[in-house]
Tab-separated table of C-alpha atoms in Angstrom:
chain	number	residue	atom	x	y	z
A	812	MET	CA	-20.331	-15.668	1.457
A	813	LYS	CA	-18.904	-18.221	4.206
A	814	ASN	CA	-16.086	-17.466	6.114
A	815	ARG	CA	-13.131	-19.338	4.765
A	816	PHE	CA	-9.755	-19.908	5.401
A	817	ARG	CA	-7.262	-19.895	2.151
A	818	LYS	CA	-5.182	-22.976	2.026
A	819	VAL	CA	-2.323	-23.150	4.475
A	820	LEU	CA	0.828	-21.845	3.145
A	821	THR	CA	3.677	-24.584	2.511
A	822	THR	CA	6.081	-25.498	5.213
A	823	ALA	CA	8.919	-23.605	3.171
A	824	MET	CA	7.240	-20.493	3.116
A	825	ALA	CA	6.102	-20.586	6.840
A	826	GLY	CA	10.212	-21.322	7.261
A	827	THR	CA	10.915	-18.057	5.155
A	828	LEU	CA	8.414	-16.064	7.064
A	829	ALA	CA	9.863	-17.266	10.366
A	830	ALA	CA	12.842	-15.999	9.047
A	831	GLY	CA	11.590	-12.618	8.160
A	832	MET	CA	10.083	-12.186	11.392
A	833	LEU	CA	13.393	-12.870	13.499
A	834	ALA	CA	15.053	-10.446	10.943
A	835	GLY	CA	12.366	-7.648	12.150
A	836	CYS	CA	12.707	-5.143	14.797
A	837	GLY	CA	11.220	-6.618	18.011
A	838	SER	CA	10.038	-9.750	18.764
A	839	GLY	CA	6.971	-9.929	16.864
A	840	SER	CA	5.132	-12.371	18.985
A	841	GLY	CA	1.126	-12.452	18.170
A	842	GLY	CA	-1.698	-11.024	20.145
A	843	SER	CA	-1.294	-8.522	23.151
A	844	GLN	CA	-0.666	-9.665	26.644
A	845	THR	CA	-0.342	-7.562	30.245
A	846	ALA	CA	2.938	-6.002	30.604
A	847	ASP	CA	5.428	-7.355	32.888
A	848	THR	CA	9.073	-6.962	33.566
A	849	ALA	CA	9.843	-7.489	29.894
A	850	ALA	CA	8.035	-4.160	29.576
A	851	ALA	CA	10.516	-2.167	31.994
A	852	ALA	CA	13.569	-3.913	30.072
A	853	ASP	CA	12.069	-2.371	26.703
A	854	THR	CA	11.507	0.924	28.359
A	855	ALA	CA	15.267	0.993	29.323
A	856	ALA	CA	16.380	-0.148	26.134
A	857	ALA	CA	14.474	2.285	24.417
A	858	GLU	CA	15.547	5.663	26.300
A	859	SER	CA	19.046	4.567	25.658
A	860	THR	CA	18.418	4.795	21.854
A	861	THR	CA	16.140	7.845	21.689
A	862	SER	CA	18.961	10.272	21.394
A	863	ALA	CA	19.859	8.769	17.905
A	864	ALA	CA	16.205	8.350	16.942
A	865	GLY	CA	14.717	11.643	16.926
A	866	GLY	CA	15.798	13.003	20.528
A	867	ASP	CA	14.752	14.049	23.725
A	868	ASP	CA	12.175	16.374	21.538
A	869	LEU	CA	10.221	13.510	19.703
A	870	VAL	CA	9.755	11.557	23.038
A	871	SER	CA	8.331	14.528	24.776
A	872	LYS	CA	6.050	14.566	21.867
A	873	MET	CA	4.758	11.074	22.425
A	874	LYS	CA	3.619	11.432	25.849
A	875	VAL	CA	0.109	10.587	26.091
A	876	ASP	CA	-2.677	10.493	28.969
A	877	TYR	CA	-3.729	7.068	29.749
A	878	ASP	CA	-5.586	5.771	32.837
A	879	GLY	CA	-5.718	2.276	32.124
A	880	GLU	CA	-3.601	-1.083	33.347
A	881	PRO	CA	-0.329	-1.366	32.043
A	882	VAL	CA	-0.218	-3.171	28.779
A	883	GLN	CA	2.175	-4.936	26.321
A	884	LEU	CA	0.934	-4.536	22.888
A	885	THR	CA	2.764	-6.004	19.179
A	886	PHE	CA	2.381	-4.106	16.191
A	887	TRP	CA	3.294	-5.412	12.370
A	888	TYR	CA	4.373	-2.836	10.059
A	889	LEU	CA	6.671	-1.981	6.835
A	890	SER	CA	10.314	-2.199	6.757
A	891	THR	CA	10.277	0.446	3.892
A	892	ARG	CA	9.242	3.255	6.628
A	893	SER	CA	13.072	3.366	7.540
A	894	ASN	CA	12.344	5.384	10.936
A	895	SER	CA	9.780	2.917	12.354
A	896	GLN	CA	11.952	1.635	15.043
A	897	ALA	CA	13.067	5.089	16.059
A	898	ILE	CA	9.524	6.227	16.306
A	899	CYS	CA	8.379	2.960	18.237
A	900	ASP	CA	11.640	3.370	20.574
A	901	ALA	CA	10.556	7.000	21.361
A	902	TRP	CA	6.859	5.996	21.929
A	903	ASN	CA	8.033	3.344	24.630
A	904	ALA	CA	10.476	5.964	26.315
A	905	ALA	CA	7.720	8.338	26.872
A	906	ASN	CA	4.888	5.694	27.735
A	907	PRO	CA	6.068	2.983	30.273
A	908	ASP	CA	2.420	1.593	30.733
A	909	ILE	CA	1.804	1.208	27.006
A	910	GLN	CA	5.013	-0.761	25.710
A	911	VAL	CA	4.746	-1.832	22.017
A	912	LYS	CA	7.142	-4.366	20.402
A	913	ILE	CA	7.165	-3.804	16.622
A	914	SER	CA	8.318	-6.171	13.864
A	915	LEU	CA	8.958	-4.945	10.327
A	916	TYR	CA	8.259	-6.775	6.869
A	917	ASP	CA	8.519	-5.528	3.214
A	918	THR	CA	5.409	-4.829	1.432
A	919	ASP	CA	4.680	-8.579	0.485
A	920	GLY	CA	6.001	-10.020	3.545
A	921	ILE	CA	3.541	-8.401	5.714
A	922	LYS	CA	0.588	-9.836	3.357
A	923	ASP	CA	2.088	-13.519	3.947
A	924	ALA	CA	3.014	-12.991	7.976
A	925	CYS	CA	-0.479	-11.703	8.688
A	926	LYS	CA	-2.202	-14.698	6.912
A	927	THR	CA	0.341	-17.012	8.209
A	928	ALA	CA	-0.724	-15.907	11.861
A	929	ALA	CA	-4.702	-15.831	10.863
A	930	GLN	CA	-4.302	-19.780	10.251
A	931	SER	CA	-2.758	-20.180	13.544
A	932	ASN	CA	-5.168	-17.368	15.532
A	933	SER	CA	-1.638	-15.786	16.546
A	934	MET	CA	-2.552	-12.137	15.069
A	935	PRO	CA	-0.621	-9.182	16.664
A	936	SER	CA	-2.508	-6.676	18.705
A	937	MET	CA	-2.420	-4.245	15.664
A	938	TRP	CA	-0.948	-4.454	12.154
A	939	PHE	CA	-0.751	-2.306	8.908
A	940	ASN	CA	-2.913	-3.227	6.071
A	941	TRP	CA	-4.860	-1.901	3.165
A	942	GLY	CA	-8.450	-1.449	2.111
A	943	GLY	CA	-10.403	-3.412	0.136
A	944	SER	CA	-10.088	-7.246	-0.430
A	945	LEU	CA	-6.613	-7.224	1.490
A	946	GLY	CA	-8.466	-5.919	4.528
A	947	GLN	CA	-11.747	-7.433	3.765
A	948	TYR	CA	-10.041	-10.930	4.635
A	949	TYR	CA	-9.844	-10.443	8.111
A	950	VAL	CA	-12.976	-9.047	8.598
A	951	ASP	CA	-14.907	-11.938	6.761
A	952	ASN	CA	-12.842	-14.252	9.188
A	953	GLY	CA	-13.688	-12.520	12.369
A	954	LEU	CA	-10.068	-11.278	13.428
A	955	THR	CA	-10.597	-7.503	13.242
A	956	TYR	CA	-12.056	-5.343	15.805
A	957	ASP	CA	-15.337	-3.535	14.554
A	958	LEU	CA	-14.735	0.036	15.072
A	959	THR	CA	-18.201	1.119	13.743
A	960	GLN	CA	-19.319	2.137	17.161
A	961	TYR	CA	-15.778	3.541	18.283
A	962	ALA	CA	-16.178	5.604	14.904
A	963	LYS	CA	-19.503	7.171	15.600
A	964	ASP	CA	-18.454	7.782	19.418
A	965	ASN	CA	-15.252	9.727	18.351
A	966	ASP	CA	-16.633	11.516	15.154
A	967	TRP	CA	-14.511	9.972	12.679
A	968	GLU	CA	-16.639	11.281	9.724
A	969	SER	CA	-15.416	14.952	10.917
A	970	LYS	CA	-12.019	13.646	11.451
A	971	PHE	CA	-11.045	11.772	8.107
A	972	ASN	CA	-11.169	12.431	4.671
A	973	SER	CA	-14.364	10.662	3.038
A	974	GLY	CA	-12.386	8.719	0.559
A	975	ALA	CA	-10.137	7.209	3.143
A	976	LEU	CA	-12.836	6.325	5.823
A	977	SER	CA	-14.867	5.193	2.989
A	978	LEU	CA	-12.020	2.588	1.890
A	979	VAL	CA	-11.664	1.013	5.009
A	980	ASN	CA	-15.412	0.436	5.635
A	981	LEU	CA	-15.254	-3.175	4.903
A	982	GLY	CA	-18.266	-5.917	5.072
A	983	GLY	CA	-20.460	-3.239	6.886
A	984	GLN	CA	-18.189	-2.470	9.520
A	985	VAL	CA	-15.375	0.328	10.013
A	986	SER	CA	-12.184	-2.148	9.480
A	987	GLY	CA	-9.558	-0.249	10.716
A	988	TYR	CA	-8.236	3.051	11.551
A	989	PRO	CA	-7.151	5.014	8.229
A	990	THR	CA	-3.342	5.945	8.042
A	991	SER	CA	-3.242	7.113	4.115
A	992	TYR	CA	-5.291	7.718	1.008
A	993	ASN	CA	-3.192	7.207	-2.062
A	994	VAL	CA	-3.691	7.812	-5.829
A	995	ILE	CA	-1.455	6.702	-8.560
A	996	GLY	CA	-0.053	8.699	-11.306
A	997	MET	CA	3.099	8.490	-13.780
A	998	PHE	CA	6.326	9.772	-12.615
A	999	TYR	CA	8.897	10.714	-14.867
A	1000	ARG	CA	12.453	11.908	-15.363
A	1001	LYS	CA	12.092	15.606	-16.419
A	1002	ASP	CA	15.678	15.456	-17.967
A	1003	ILE	CA	15.125	12.404	-20.174
A	1004	PHE	CA	11.962	13.836	-21.568
A	1005	GLU	CA	13.484	17.402	-22.359
A	1006	GLN	CA	16.798	15.529	-23.872
A	1007	TYR	CA	14.465	13.486	-26.290
A	1008	GLY	CA	11.721	16.430	-26.896
A	1009	ILE	CA	8.816	14.396	-25.342
A	1010	GLU	CA	5.784	16.334	-23.458
A	1011	ALA	CA	3.807	14.742	-20.751
A	1012	PRO	CA	1.162	12.789	-22.902
A	1013	THR	CA	-2.620	13.567	-22.497
A	1014	THR	CA	-3.490	10.828	-24.906
A	1015	MET	CA	-2.986	7.183	-25.114
A	1016	ASP	CA	-1.607	7.986	-28.814
A	1017	GLU	CA	0.814	10.119	-27.335
A	1018	PHE	CA	1.832	7.691	-24.480
A	1019	ASP	CA	2.502	5.251	-26.963
A	1020	ALA	CA	4.690	7.686	-29.095
A	1021	ALA	CA	6.668	8.547	-25.820
A	1022	CYS	CA	7.303	4.920	-25.302
A	1023	ALA	CA	8.535	4.194	-28.806
A	1024	LYS	CA	10.693	7.681	-28.679
A	1025	LEU	CA	12.363	6.373	-25.594
A	1026	LYS	CA	12.888	2.868	-26.528
A	1027	GLU	CA	14.648	4.075	-30.149
A	1028	SER	CA	16.525	6.494	-27.917
A	1029	GLY	CA	18.173	3.609	-25.917
A	1030	VAL	CA	15.907	4.131	-22.605
A	1031	THR	CA	13.919	1.771	-21.261
A	1032	PRO	CA	10.424	3.736	-21.238
A	1033	ILE	CA	9.048	2.028	-18.036
A	1034	THR	CA	10.348	0.467	-14.659
A	1035	THR	CA	8.194	-2.251	-13.248
A	1036	GLY	CA	8.858	-5.327	-10.860
A	1037	GLY	CA	6.521	-8.046	-11.656
A	1038	LEU	CA	7.395	-9.963	-8.733
A	1039	ASN	CA	3.710	-10.624	-6.606
A	1040	GLY	CA	2.234	-9.271	-9.881
A	1041	TRP	CA	0.798	-5.700	-8.052
A	1042	HIS	CA	3.028	-3.128	-9.824
A	1043	PRO	CA	2.554	-4.394	-13.771
A	1044	MET	CA	-1.219	-4.439	-12.413
A	1045	ARG	CA	-1.260	-0.509	-11.945
A	1046	LEU	CA	-0.501	-0.218	-15.716
A	1047	ILE	CA	-2.891	-2.984	-16.952
A	1048	GLU	CA	-5.734	-1.424	-14.934
A	1049	GLN	CA	-5.117	1.822	-16.821
A	1050	PHE	CA	-5.334	0.113	-20.144
A	1051	ILE	CA	-8.707	-1.608	-18.968
A	1052	GLU	CA	-9.767	1.740	-17.859
A	1053	TYR	CA	-9.060	3.156	-21.327
A	1054	TYR	CA	-10.963	0.142	-23.255
A	1055	ALA	CA	-13.848	-0.105	-20.746
A	1056	GLY	CA	-14.500	3.464	-19.927
A	1057	ALA	CA	-15.474	4.480	-16.350
A	1058	ASP	CA	-19.023	2.640	-16.194
A	1059	GLU	CA	-17.908	-0.693	-17.390
A	1060	HIS	CA	-14.582	-0.641	-15.072
A	1061	ASP	CA	-16.837	0.000	-12.196
A	1062	LYS	CA	-19.123	-3.064	-13.126
A	1063	LEU	CA	-16.184	-4.877	-13.810
A	1064	GLN	CA	-14.641	-4.126	-10.311
A	1065	ALA	CA	-17.859	-4.813	-8.553
A	1066	LEU	CA	-18.219	-8.177	-10.068
A	1067	ASP	CA	-21.139	-7.176	-12.145
A	1068	GLU	CA	-19.687	-7.571	-15.614
A	1069	SER	CA	-18.008	-10.630	-17.142
A	1070	TRP	CA	-14.169	-10.158	-17.338
A	1071	ASP	CA	-14.142	-12.359	-20.414
A	1072	THR	CA	-15.055	-9.248	-22.294
A	1073	ASP	CA	-13.495	-7.249	-25.139
A	1074	ALA	CA	-12.114	-4.211	-22.913
A	1075	VAL	CA	-10.286	-6.786	-20.502
A	1076	VAL	CA	-8.674	-8.397	-23.549
A	1077	LYS	CA	-7.834	-5.126	-25.609
A	1078	GLY	CA	-6.245	-4.116	-22.051
A	1079	LEU	CA	-4.214	-7.283	-21.774
A	1080	ALA	CA	-3.316	-7.135	-25.528
A	1081	LYS	CA	-2.040	-3.578	-24.910
A	1082	TYR	CA	0.066	-5.142	-22.051
A	1083	GLN	CA	1.142	-7.995	-24.121
A	1084	GLU	CA	2.442	-5.386	-27.037
A	1085	TYR	CA	4.428	-3.406	-24.372
A	1086	CYS	CA	6.144	-6.462	-23.382
A	1087	GLN	CA	6.865	-7.534	-26.904
A	1088	ASN	CA	7.994	-3.833	-27.820
A	1089	GLY	CA	10.783	-3.805	-25.039
A	1090	TYR	CA	9.034	-1.239	-23.002
A	1091	PHE	CA	10.180	-2.893	-19.776
A	1092	PRO	CA	13.240	-3.809	-18.102
A	1093	ASP	CA	14.748	-7.272	-19.194
A	1094	GLY	CA	13.504	-9.749	-16.627
A	1095	PHE	CA	11.008	-7.496	-15.041
A	1096	VAL	CA	8.690	-10.661	-14.231
A	1097	THR	CA	10.856	-11.676	-11.314
A	1098	ALA	CA	12.238	-8.277	-10.270
A	1099	SER	CA	11.050	-6.710	-6.861
A	1100	PRO	CA	8.730	-3.798	-7.227
A	1101	ASP	CA	10.273	-2.304	-4.267
A	1102	ASP	CA	13.276	-1.848	-6.302
A	1103	THR	CA	11.658	0.055	-9.375
A	1104	LYS	CA	13.111	3.543	-8.334
A	1105	MET	CA	16.367	2.520	-8.503
A	1106	ALA	CA	16.053	2.529	-12.703
A	1107	ILE	CA	14.464	6.049	-12.199
A	1108	GLU	CA	17.431	7.518	-10.025
A	1109	THR	CA	20.010	6.059	-12.274
A	1110	GLY	CA	18.325	6.935	-15.535
A	1111	THR	CA	18.029	3.607	-16.927
A	1112	CYS	CA	14.048	3.931	-17.157
A	1113	ALA	CA	12.335	7.147	-17.768
A	1114	MET	CA	8.729	6.504	-16.142
A	1115	ASP	CA	7.450	4.811	-13.014
A	1116	ILE	CA	3.600	4.155	-12.329
A	1117	GLN	CA	3.306	5.218	-8.534
A	1118	GLY	CA	1.625	6.977	-5.992
A	1119	GLN	CA	2.000	10.439	-4.251
A	1120	TRP	CA	4.541	8.796	-1.700
A	1121	TYR	CA	7.067	8.683	-4.631
A	1122	ASP	CA	8.278	11.536	-3.299
A	1123	ALA	CA	9.181	10.849	-0.054
A	1124	ALA	CA	10.475	7.494	-1.366
A	1125	VAL	CA	13.068	9.095	-3.692
A	1126	ASN	CA	14.043	11.819	-1.146
A	1127	THR	CA	15.038	8.975	1.348
A	1128	ASP	CA	17.511	7.636	-1.588
A	1129	GLY	CA	19.086	11.295	-1.581
A	1130	PHE	CA	17.349	11.916	-5.082
A	1131	ASP	CA	15.666	15.197	-5.490
A	1132	ALA	CA	12.260	14.628	-5.973
A	1133	SER	CA	11.951	17.915	-8.046
A	1134	ASN	CA	13.826	16.176	-10.819
A	1135	LEU	CA	10.850	14.374	-11.607
A	1136	GLY	CA	7.218	15.289	-13.168
A	1137	TRP	CA	4.080	13.525	-13.058
A	1138	PHE	CA	1.114	13.298	-15.416
A	1139	PRO	CA	-2.272	11.370	-14.983
A	1140	PHE	CA	-2.147	8.187	-17.060
A	1141	PRO	CA	-3.880	9.220	-20.296
A	1142	ASN	CA	-6.572	6.798	-19.992
A	1143	GLY	CA	-9.633	8.733	-21.517
A	1144	THR	CA	-11.259	9.290	-18.237
A	1145	LYS	CA	-9.047	10.859	-16.131
A	1146	ARG	CA	-9.896	8.899	-13.195
A	1147	MET	CA	-6.877	8.102	-11.114
A	1148	SER	CA	-6.341	4.431	-9.418
A	1149	ALA	CA	-6.956	5.142	-5.759
A	1150	PHE	CA	-6.398	3.076	-2.463
A	1151	ALA	CA	-6.189	3.427	1.366
A	1152	GLU	CA	-4.016	2.142	4.145
A	1153	MET	CA	-4.951	1.326	7.748
A	1154	THR	CA	-4.199	-0.076	10.937
A	1155	GLN	CA	-6.266	-2.834	11.805
A	1156	PHE	CA	-6.819	-4.166	15.488
A	1157	ASN	CA	-7.178	-7.725	17.100
A	1158	LYS	CA	-10.799	-8.538	17.812
A	1159	ASN	CA	-9.632	-9.817	21.213
A	1160	LEU	CA	-8.359	-6.905	22.769
A	1161	SER	CA	-9.643	-5.845	26.063
A	1162	ASP	CA	-11.113	-2.252	26.753
A	1163	ASP	CA	-7.775	-1.258	28.062
A	1164	GLU	CA	-5.820	-2.582	25.358
A	1165	LEU	CA	-8.022	-0.965	22.560
A	1166	LYS	CA	-7.519	2.149	24.201
A	1167	ALA	CA	-3.966	1.651	24.354
A	1168	ALA	CA	-3.617	0.735	21.204
A	1169	MET	CA	-5.682	3.807	19.398
A	1170	LEU	CA	-3.644	6.236	21.671
A	1171	PHE	CA	-0.432	4.825	19.698
A	1172	THR	CA	-1.797	4.691	16.406
A	1173	GLU	CA	-3.229	8.293	16.850
A	1174	LYS	CA	0.190	9.663	18.085
A	1175	TRP	CA	2.161	7.662	15.206
A	1176	PHE	CA	0.066	9.197	12.561
A	1177	SER	CA	0.199	13.056	13.592
A	1178	ASP	CA	1.998	15.903	13.009
A	1179	ASP	CA	4.230	15.452	16.065
A	1180	VAL	CA	5.700	12.400	14.361
A	1181	SER	CA	5.097	13.259	10.536
A	1182	THR	CA	6.829	16.589	10.687
A	1183	VAL	CA	10.215	14.857	12.476
A	1184	TYR	CA	9.997	12.062	9.749
A	1185	PRO	CA	8.304	13.271	6.869
A	1186	ASP	CA	9.522	10.731	4.360
A	1187	ASP	CA	7.963	8.041	6.431
A	1188	PHE	CA	4.346	8.783	5.789
A	1189	ASN	CA	2.239	8.982	2.778
A	1190	LEU	CA	1.539	12.598	3.235
A	1191	PRO	CA	-0.945	14.456	3.701
A	1192	LEU	CA	-2.266	12.353	6.583
A	1193	PRO	CA	-5.655	11.050	5.548
A	1194	TYR	CA	-7.473	13.901	8.038
A	1195	GLN	CA	-9.899	16.982	6.829
A	1196	GLY	CA	-8.355	19.603	5.961
A	1197	ALA	CA	-4.489	18.211	6.253
A	1198	GLU	CA	-1.894	19.667	4.112
A	1199	ILE	CA	2.048	19.305	3.447
A	1200	ALA	CA	4.067	21.148	6.109
A	1201	ASP	CA	6.820	21.402	3.176
A	1202	PRO	CA	5.557	21.229	-0.265
A	1203	ASP	CA	8.819	21.805	-1.545
A	1204	HIS	CA	10.365	18.673	-0.289
A	1205	GLN	CA	7.502	16.792	-1.668
A	1206	PRO	CA	6.467	18.716	-4.651
A	1207	HIS	CA	3.863	16.678	-6.663
A	1208	VAL	CA	1.822	15.498	-3.819
A	1209	MET	CA	-0.898	17.882	-3.269
A	1210	ASP	CA	-1.083	18.401	-7.123
A	1211	MET	CA	-2.006	14.715	-7.484
A	1212	LEU	CA	-4.371	14.822	-4.663
A	1213	ASN	CA	-6.252	18.065	-6.090
A	1214	TYR	CA	-6.163	16.540	-9.534
A	1215	SER	CA	-7.931	13.140	-8.215
A	1216	SER	CA	-10.404	15.389	-6.165
A	1217	GLU	CA	-11.542	17.155	-9.510
A	1218	ASN	CA	-11.643	14.064	-11.631
A	1219	GLY	CA	-12.395	11.206	-9.776
A	1220	THR	CA	-11.026	7.701	-8.931
A	1221	PHE	CA	-11.427	3.933	-9.199
A	1222	THR	CA	-10.234	1.572	-6.472
A	1223	ILE	CA	-7.151	-0.323	-7.459
A	1224	THR	CA	-7.476	-3.586	-8.813
A	1225	ASP	CA	-5.752	-5.721	-6.111
A	1226	GLN	CA	-8.370	-4.464	-3.566
A	1227	ALA	CA	-11.297	-4.311	-5.817
A	1228	LEU	CA	-10.847	-8.185	-6.855
A	1229	PRO	CA	-11.135	-10.843	-4.223
A	1230	SER	CA	-7.419	-11.816	-3.549
A	1231	GLU	CA	-8.084	-15.212	-5.026
A	1232	CYS	CA	-9.301	-13.506	-8.103
A	1233	ALA	CA	-6.428	-10.858	-8.311
A	1234	ASP	CA	-4.167	-13.727	-7.780
A	1235	VAL	CA	-5.362	-15.241	-11.163
A	1236	LEU	CA	-4.784	-12.032	-12.903
A	1237	PHE	CA	-1.179	-11.875	-11.615
A	1238	SER	CA	-0.561	-15.196	-12.918
A	1239	GLY	CA	-2.065	-14.451	-16.216
A	1240	GLN	CA	-0.087	-11.153	-16.592
A	1241	ASP	CA	3.228	-13.367	-16.087
A	1242	ALA	CA	2.149	-15.744	-18.419
A	1243	ILE	CA	1.376	-13.049	-20.944
A	1244	ALA	CA	4.816	-11.504	-20.468
A	1245	ASN	CA	6.506	-14.815	-20.937
A	1246	GLY	CA	4.643	-15.633	-23.929
A	1247	GLN	CA	2.682	-18.621	-22.512
A	1248	SER	CA	-0.812	-17.387	-22.431
A	1249	THR	CA	-2.989	-15.178	-24.735
A	1250	PRO	CA	-5.241	-12.134	-23.274
A	1251	GLU	CA	-8.356	-14.037	-24.101
A	1252	GLU	CA	-7.023	-16.922	-22.152
A	1253	VAL	CA	-6.197	-14.685	-19.013
A	1254	ALA	CA	-9.314	-12.934	-19.278
A	1255	LYS	CA	-11.422	-16.307	-19.151
A	1256	ASN	CA	-9.280	-17.729	-16.429
A	1257	VAL	CA	-10.049	-14.510	-14.593
A	1258	GLU	CA	-13.889	-14.961	-15.019
A	1259	ALA	CA	-13.640	-18.320	-14.032
A	1260	SER	CA	-12.047	-17.489	-10.940
A	1261	ILE	CA	-14.978	-14.901	-10.162
A	1262	GLU	CA	-17.510	-17.225	-11.012
A	1263	SER	CA	-16.034	-19.939	-8.245
A	1264	TYR	CA	-15.529	-17.077	-6.080
A	1265	LYS	CA	-19.189	-16.212	-6.331
A	1266	ALA	CA	-19.851	-19.981	-5.828
A	1267	LYS	CA	-18.893	-20.282	-2.328
């Protein structure tokens, strides 16, 4: 496939992103540059704040051995990881020769910011990303550092768990440093299920019955936020897995099977049924997916389809994760949806910059930091033999990961499909929910987008 940039974002969107960058912590300037007097100022500022951001102990743990030239790097990361600035400040205080400016974005903001930077060739030194088609874009357009040889030289096959490493291998190259491996299940309020006599469902019929019982009892069954599409997609892909089975679903994701098929139509029709039955909150199509946990914490909704990081997310809000239960979605195959997260690196990094960036990344995603701020990480870290330091604090994590190891996974849809095809699916989801399109029409539209993608 030819390398092609997608259409440039509108001026209005660019303005919004610029405002978001200014609101983020750090300067957010693209690329990397040799450290100068600004680095010294940054170090002084970091030193003045570390006592409130992890303390001297964290600073001492952040110190690394580096024998290269002083460098200043830029790092774009997620604002949902609430202690990111504190971690970066501690790093800068400990490592004056490797200064890092961090800019923080929400889940969809970082996707837009990176795409905008790609258009102007102003990517940061390193940036958060996901595997699959989301990370593939930067490989296809020649923006990422090819880490294949680095991975061989440093024996990454022995370092990382195989699932995480395979999901960042894109376009024939190791495209990033794996930072998490995630699986998706259904979380639920145990007290609500108990109040209405509902057991964790193990079949689709039981799941349908649980939703109906909750709705009849005045509780919205499932919280979701349709903004940008990816949260309700998690439910739709489970419906497709149920009707297609594992083999056909894998072919659909590999674009080896037409999406204009009975299993896809049935999966979308099941989603339509849930919309019509009122199983989602009013106005969910335009609601933020980052806010779904609020409905669980307040008890206005009973279930949320999320990954093992959900324990940390609710703990951060002061809600005890032990009040939740989880179950694998009853899709008939027992497989769980899975995806990886990673740090990607700018292809233009010098040898010293790459060395420094890798030291920074390895330290950030280490036990030294994750034990101080466990709720800032999708634990366990994706290393061979990694475990949860405090399983009582995040009680569902290892159970979910062990279940996925025993029963298998499929790649989450928005990483399996090309981005432009996933966007058509997202638009179709909205149209179905709003009564503006049928499952048959959406299936045809997704297949048409796939054919257009293949024709490039």
